Amino acid sequence: NKKLDPFIGIWKGSYDNKVFEIKFEKKINDGNSDLFWDRLYGRLLVKNSINGAVVFNSMSNNLADTGVMSGFTFQRNTYMLDFVYKSECNDVGMVYIEKSNNIPNSITLYFNRNSNLIYDMSSQCPNYKNYNTLLPSNKITLTKQ
């Protein structure tokens, strides 16, 4: 029903000394075996807003690679995408995007980290207790470019 189309394109925003650029693209009839659906994929470029250094870049990654958001479904007006960055640090979870009703050409985005972790990751992830996820857990606004 063209519900994904408003999200297609390049979006930019900033939060916590990071600049985020996300490119959402739609893949039609995606799937395997007998089940196919339309979904969004998001590639990501994150830079340090102070010195411009690249923190992370998945812009040239294949759709199945780590660091590429993979669309899942709508929950009311919010579209949900799976995201895996550093599994050893539990930087894994669901990204939520939603068209902003108040600001034209903008969406909101936030990350909900997997809360089902049942074991201690500190041996695999240095400073696990103080680890900050790549994507923000607070809602941020992204503007279409």
PDB file of C-alpha atoms in Angstrom:
ATOM      1  CA  ASN A   1       0.000   0.000   0.000  1.00  0.00           C
ATOM      2  CA  LYS A   2       3.017   2.282  -0.514  1.00  0.00           C
ATOM      3  CA  LYS A   3       3.437   2.653   3.269  1.00  0.00           C
ATOM      4  CA  LEU A   4       7.205   2.153   2.923  1.00  0.00           C
ATOM      5  CA  ASP A   5       7.698   4.770   0.191  1.00  0.00           C
ATOM      6  CA  PRO A   6       7.871   7.844   2.497  1.00  0.00           C
ATOM      7  CA  PHE A   7      10.930   6.325   4.202  1.00  0.00           C
ATOM      8  CA  ILE A   8      12.946   5.702   1.031  1.00  0.00           C
ATOM      9  CA  GLY A   9      15.955   7.994   0.633  1.00  0.00           C
ATOM     10  CA  ILE A  10      18.814   9.477   2.628  1.00  0.00           C
ATOM     11  CA  TRP A  11      18.179  10.860   6.102  1.00  0.00           C
ATOM     12  CA  LYS A  12      20.506  12.824   8.400  1.00  0.00           C
ATOM     13  CA  GLY A  13      20.465  13.780  12.043  1.00  0.00           C
ATOM     14  CA  SER A  14      22.727  14.136  15.055  1.00  0.00           C
ATOM     15  CA  TYR A  15      22.805  13.021  18.654  1.00  0.00           C
ATOM     16  CA  ASP A  16      25.430  12.746  21.394  1.00  0.00           C
ATOM     17  CA  ASN A  17      28.363  14.063  19.313  1.00  0.00           C
ATOM     18  CA  LYS A  18      27.499  11.750  16.409  1.00  0.00           C
ATOM     19  CA  VAL A  19      26.131  12.559  12.965  1.00  0.00           C
ATOM     20  CA  PHE A  20      23.938   9.828  11.494  1.00  0.00           C
ATOM     21  CA  GLU A  21      23.280   9.342   7.792  1.00  0.00           C
ATOM     22  CA  ILE A  22      20.939   6.501   6.894  1.00  0.00           C
ATOM     23  CA  LYS A  23      19.971   5.381   3.418  1.00  0.00           C
ATOM     24  CA  PHE A  24      16.695   3.460   3.318  1.00  0.00           C
ATOM     25  CA  GLU A  25      15.847   1.468   0.230  1.00  0.00           C
ATOM     26  CA  LYS A  26      12.869  -0.746  -0.523  1.00  0.00           C
ATOM     27  CA  LYS A  27      13.219  -4.262  -1.790  1.00  0.00           C
ATOM     28  CA  ILE A  28      10.096  -5.699  -3.428  1.00  0.00           C
ATOM     29  CA  ASN A  29       9.100  -9.362  -3.101  1.00  0.00           C
ATOM     30  CA  ASP A  30      11.972 -10.092  -0.735  1.00  0.00           C
ATOM     31  CA  GLY A  31      12.136 -13.442   0.970  1.00  0.00           C
ATOM     32  CA  ASN A  32      12.851 -17.072   0.454  1.00  0.00           C
ATOM     33  CA  SER A  33      10.867 -20.227  -0.278  1.00  0.00           C
ATOM     34  CA  ASP A  34       7.144 -19.483  -0.451  1.00  0.00           C
ATOM     35  CA  LEU A  35       6.993 -16.288   1.619  1.00  0.00           C
ATOM     36  CA  PHE A  36       7.756 -12.912   0.009  1.00  0.00           C
ATOM     37  CA  TRP A  37       7.103  -9.345   1.159  1.00  0.00           C
ATOM     38  CA  ASP A  38       8.252  -5.781   0.600  1.00  0.00           C
ATOM     39  CA  ARG A  39      10.679  -4.444   3.177  1.00  0.00           C
ATOM     40  CA  LEU A  40      13.088  -1.604   3.882  1.00  0.00           C
ATOM     41  CA  TYR A  41      16.817  -1.966   4.333  1.00  0.00           C
ATOM     42  CA  GLY A  42      18.918   0.753   5.932  1.00  0.00           C
ATOM     43  CA  ARG A  43      22.618   1.357   5.441  1.00  0.00           C
ATOM     44  CA  LEU A  44      24.356   3.581   7.940  1.00  0.00           C
ATOM     45  CA  LEU A  45      27.177   6.109   8.151  1.00  0.00           C
ATOM     46  CA  VAL A  46      28.072   7.450  11.596  1.00  0.00           C
ATOM     47  CA  LYS A  47      30.640  10.207  12.097  1.00  0.00           C
ATOM     48  CA  ASN A  48      32.038  11.982  15.119  1.00  0.00           C
ATOM     49  CA  SER A  49      30.482  15.474  14.993  1.00  0.00           C
ATOM     50  CA  ILE A  50      33.534  17.067  16.605  1.00  0.00           C
ATOM     51  CA  ASN A  51      36.330  15.844  14.342  1.00  0.00           C
ATOM     52  CA  GLY A  52      34.426  14.219  11.441  1.00  0.00           C
ATOM     53  CA  ALA A  53      36.052  10.817  11.965  1.00  0.00           C
ATOM     54  CA  VAL A  54      34.034   7.883  10.671  1.00  0.00           C
ATOM     55  CA  VAL A  55      32.773   5.787  13.572  1.00  0.00           C
ATOM     56  CA  PHE A  56      30.932   3.236  11.428  1.00  0.00           C
ATOM     57  CA  ASN A  57      30.079   2.800   7.749  1.00  0.00           C
ATOM     58  CA  SER A  58      27.837   0.124   6.241  1.00  0.00           C
ATOM     59  CA  MET A  59      26.942   2.103   3.097  1.00  0.00           C
ATOM     60  CA  SER A  60      28.662  -0.428   0.819  1.00  0.00           C
ATOM     61  CA  ASN A  61      27.720  -3.552   2.806  1.00  0.00           C
ATOM     62  CA  ASN A  62      25.575  -6.284   1.316  1.00  0.00           C
ATOM     63  CA  LEU A  63      22.025  -6.466   2.645  1.00  0.00           C
ATOM     64  CA  ALA A  64      22.810  -9.547   4.748  1.00  0.00           C
ATOM     65  CA  ASP A  65      25.920  -8.006   6.374  1.00  0.00           C
ATOM     66  CA  THR A  66      26.254  -6.794   9.945  1.00  0.00           C
ATOM     67  CA  GLY A  67      25.363  -3.132  10.300  1.00  0.00           C
ATOM     68  CA  VAL A  68      22.550  -3.121   7.746  1.00  0.00           C
ATOM     69  CA  MET A  69      19.065  -2.589   9.158  1.00  0.00           C
ATOM     70  CA  SER A  70      16.579  -5.157   7.922  1.00  0.00           C
ATOM     71  CA  GLY A  71      12.888  -4.270   7.809  1.00  0.00           C
ATOM     72  CA  PHE A  72      10.480  -6.328   9.786  1.00  0.00           C
ATOM     73  CA  THR A  73       6.935  -4.975  10.022  1.00  0.00           C
ATOM     74  CA  PHE A  74       4.703  -2.054  10.936  1.00  0.00           C
ATOM     75  CA  GLN A  75       3.337  -1.574  14.418  1.00  0.00           C
ATOM     76  CA  ARG A  76       0.618   1.036  13.906  1.00  0.00           C
ATOM     77  CA  ASN A  77       2.496   3.911  12.160  1.00  0.00           C
ATOM     78  CA  THR A  78       5.943   2.782  13.278  1.00  0.00           C
ATOM     79  CA  TYR A  79       8.149   0.614  11.074  1.00  0.00           C
ATOM     80  CA  MET A  80      10.478  -1.816  12.833  1.00  0.00           C
ATOM     81  CA  LEU A  81      13.873  -2.989  11.562  1.00  0.00           C
ATOM     82  CA  ASP A  82      16.310  -5.518  13.014  1.00  0.00           C
ATOM     83  CA  PHE A  83      19.832  -4.219  13.629  1.00  0.00           C
ATOM     84  CA  VAL A  84      23.062  -5.979  14.640  1.00  0.00           C
ATOM     85  CA  TYR A  85      26.279  -4.034  15.195  1.00  0.00           C
ATOM     86  CA  LYS A  86      28.452  -5.681  17.872  1.00  0.00           C
ATOM     87  CA  SER A  87      26.762  -8.812  19.120  1.00  0.00           C
ATOM     88  CA  GLU A  88      29.531  -9.416  21.670  1.00  0.00           C
ATOM     89  CA  CYS A  89      28.491  -6.128  23.331  1.00  0.00           C
ATOM     90  CA  ASN A  90      24.775  -6.837  22.925  1.00  0.00           C
ATOM     91  CA  ASP A  91      24.535  -3.956  20.425  1.00  0.00           C
ATOM     92  CA  VAL A  92      21.637  -5.798  18.867  1.00  0.00           C
ATOM     93  CA  GLY A  93      17.976  -4.911  18.763  1.00  0.00           C
ATOM     94  CA  MET A  94      15.102  -3.209  17.014  1.00  0.00           C
ATOM     95  CA  VAL A  95      15.175   0.162  15.262  1.00  0.00           C
ATOM     96  CA  TYR A  96      11.900   2.076  15.188  1.00  0.00           C
ATOM     97  CA  ILE A  97      11.204   4.745  12.561  1.00  0.00           C
ATOM     98  CA  GLU A  98       8.113   6.872  12.184  1.00  0.00           C
ATOM     99  CA  LYS A  99       7.085   9.746   9.930  1.00  0.00           C
ATOM    100  CA  SER A 100       6.867  12.987  11.875  1.00  0.00           C
ATOM    101  CA  ASN A 101       3.438  14.603  11.683  1.00  0.00           C
ATOM    102  CA  ASN A 102       4.735  17.965  12.878  1.00  0.00           C
ATOM    103  CA  ILE A 103       7.859  18.451  10.780  1.00  0.00           C
ATOM    104  CA  PRO A 104       7.761  17.934   6.998  1.00  0.00           C
ATOM    105  CA  ASN A 105      10.474  15.734   5.443  1.00  0.00           C
ATOM    106  CA  SER A 106      11.459  14.251   8.793  1.00  0.00           C
ATOM    107  CA  ILE A 107      11.256  10.971  10.648  1.00  0.00           C
ATOM    108  CA  THR A 108      11.986   9.944  14.199  1.00  0.00           C
ATOM    109  CA  LEU A 109      14.265   7.038  14.992  1.00  0.00           C
ATOM    110  CA  TYR A 110      15.295   5.202  18.118  1.00  0.00           C
ATOM    111  CA  PHE A 111      16.962   1.928  19.031  1.00  0.00           C
ATOM    112  CA  ASN A 112      15.678  -0.610  21.531  1.00  0.00           C
ATOM    113  CA  ARG A 113      18.559  -2.821  22.635  1.00  0.00           C
ATOM    114  CA  ASN A 114      17.877  -6.516  23.093  1.00  0.00           C
ATOM    115  CA  SER A 115      16.898  -6.966  26.730  1.00  0.00           C
ATOM    116  CA  ASN A 116      16.947 -10.767  26.676  1.00  0.00           C
ATOM    117  CA  LEU A 117      20.629 -11.009  27.542  1.00  0.00           C
ATOM    118  CA  ILE A 118      20.985 -13.576  30.305  1.00  0.00           C
ATOM    119  CA  TYR A 119      24.737 -13.921  30.687  1.00  0.00           C
ATOM    120  CA  ASP A 120      27.706 -11.694  31.434  1.00  0.00           C
ATOM    121  CA  MET A 121      29.343 -10.298  28.266  1.00  0.00           C
ATOM    122  CA  SER A 122      32.180  -8.468  30.042  1.00  0.00           C
ATOM    123  CA  SER A 123      34.818 -11.020  29.018  1.00  0.00           C
ATOM    124  CA  GLN A 124      34.006 -10.510  25.314  1.00  0.00           C
ATOM    125  CA  CYS A 125      33.264  -6.785  25.382  1.00  0.00           C
ATOM    126  CA  PRO A 126      35.662  -4.430  27.174  1.00  0.00           C
ATOM    127  CA  ASN A 127      33.846  -1.955  29.421  1.00  0.00           C
ATOM    128  CA  TYR A 128      30.540  -3.776  28.856  1.00  0.00           C
ATOM    129  CA  LYS A 129      28.880  -2.097  31.827  1.00  0.00           C
ATOM    130  CA  ASN A 130      29.625   1.353  30.337  1.00  0.00           C
ATOM    131  CA  TYR A 131      29.150   0.407  26.675  1.00  0.00           C
ATOM    132  CA  ASN A 132      27.066   2.866  24.638  1.00  0.00           C
ATOM    133  CA  THR A 133      25.181   1.466  21.672  1.00  0.00           C
ATOM    134  CA  LEU A 134      25.946   2.840  18.215  1.00  0.00           C
ATOM    135  CA  LEU A 135      22.364   3.988  17.675  1.00  0.00           C
ATOM    136  CA  PRO A 136      20.572   6.185  20.205  1.00  0.00           C
ATOM    137  CA  SER A 137      17.991   4.763  22.580  1.00  0.00           C
ATOM    138  CA  ASN A 138      16.385   8.218  22.734  1.00  0.00           C
ATOM    139  CA  LYS A 139      14.199   9.395  19.870  1.00  0.00           C
ATOM    140  CA  ILE A 140      16.069  11.543  17.380  1.00  0.00           C
ATOM    141  CA  THR A 141      14.796  13.427  14.358  1.00  0.00           C
ATOM    142  CA  LEU A 142      16.268  12.746  10.942  1.00  0.00           C
ATOM    143  CA  THR A 143      15.740  15.071   7.984  1.00  0.00           C
ATOM    144  CA  LYS A 144      15.373  13.894   4.404  1.00  0.00           C
ATOM    145  CA  GLN A 145      18.231  15.018   2.165  1.00  0.00           C
TER     146      GLN A 145
END
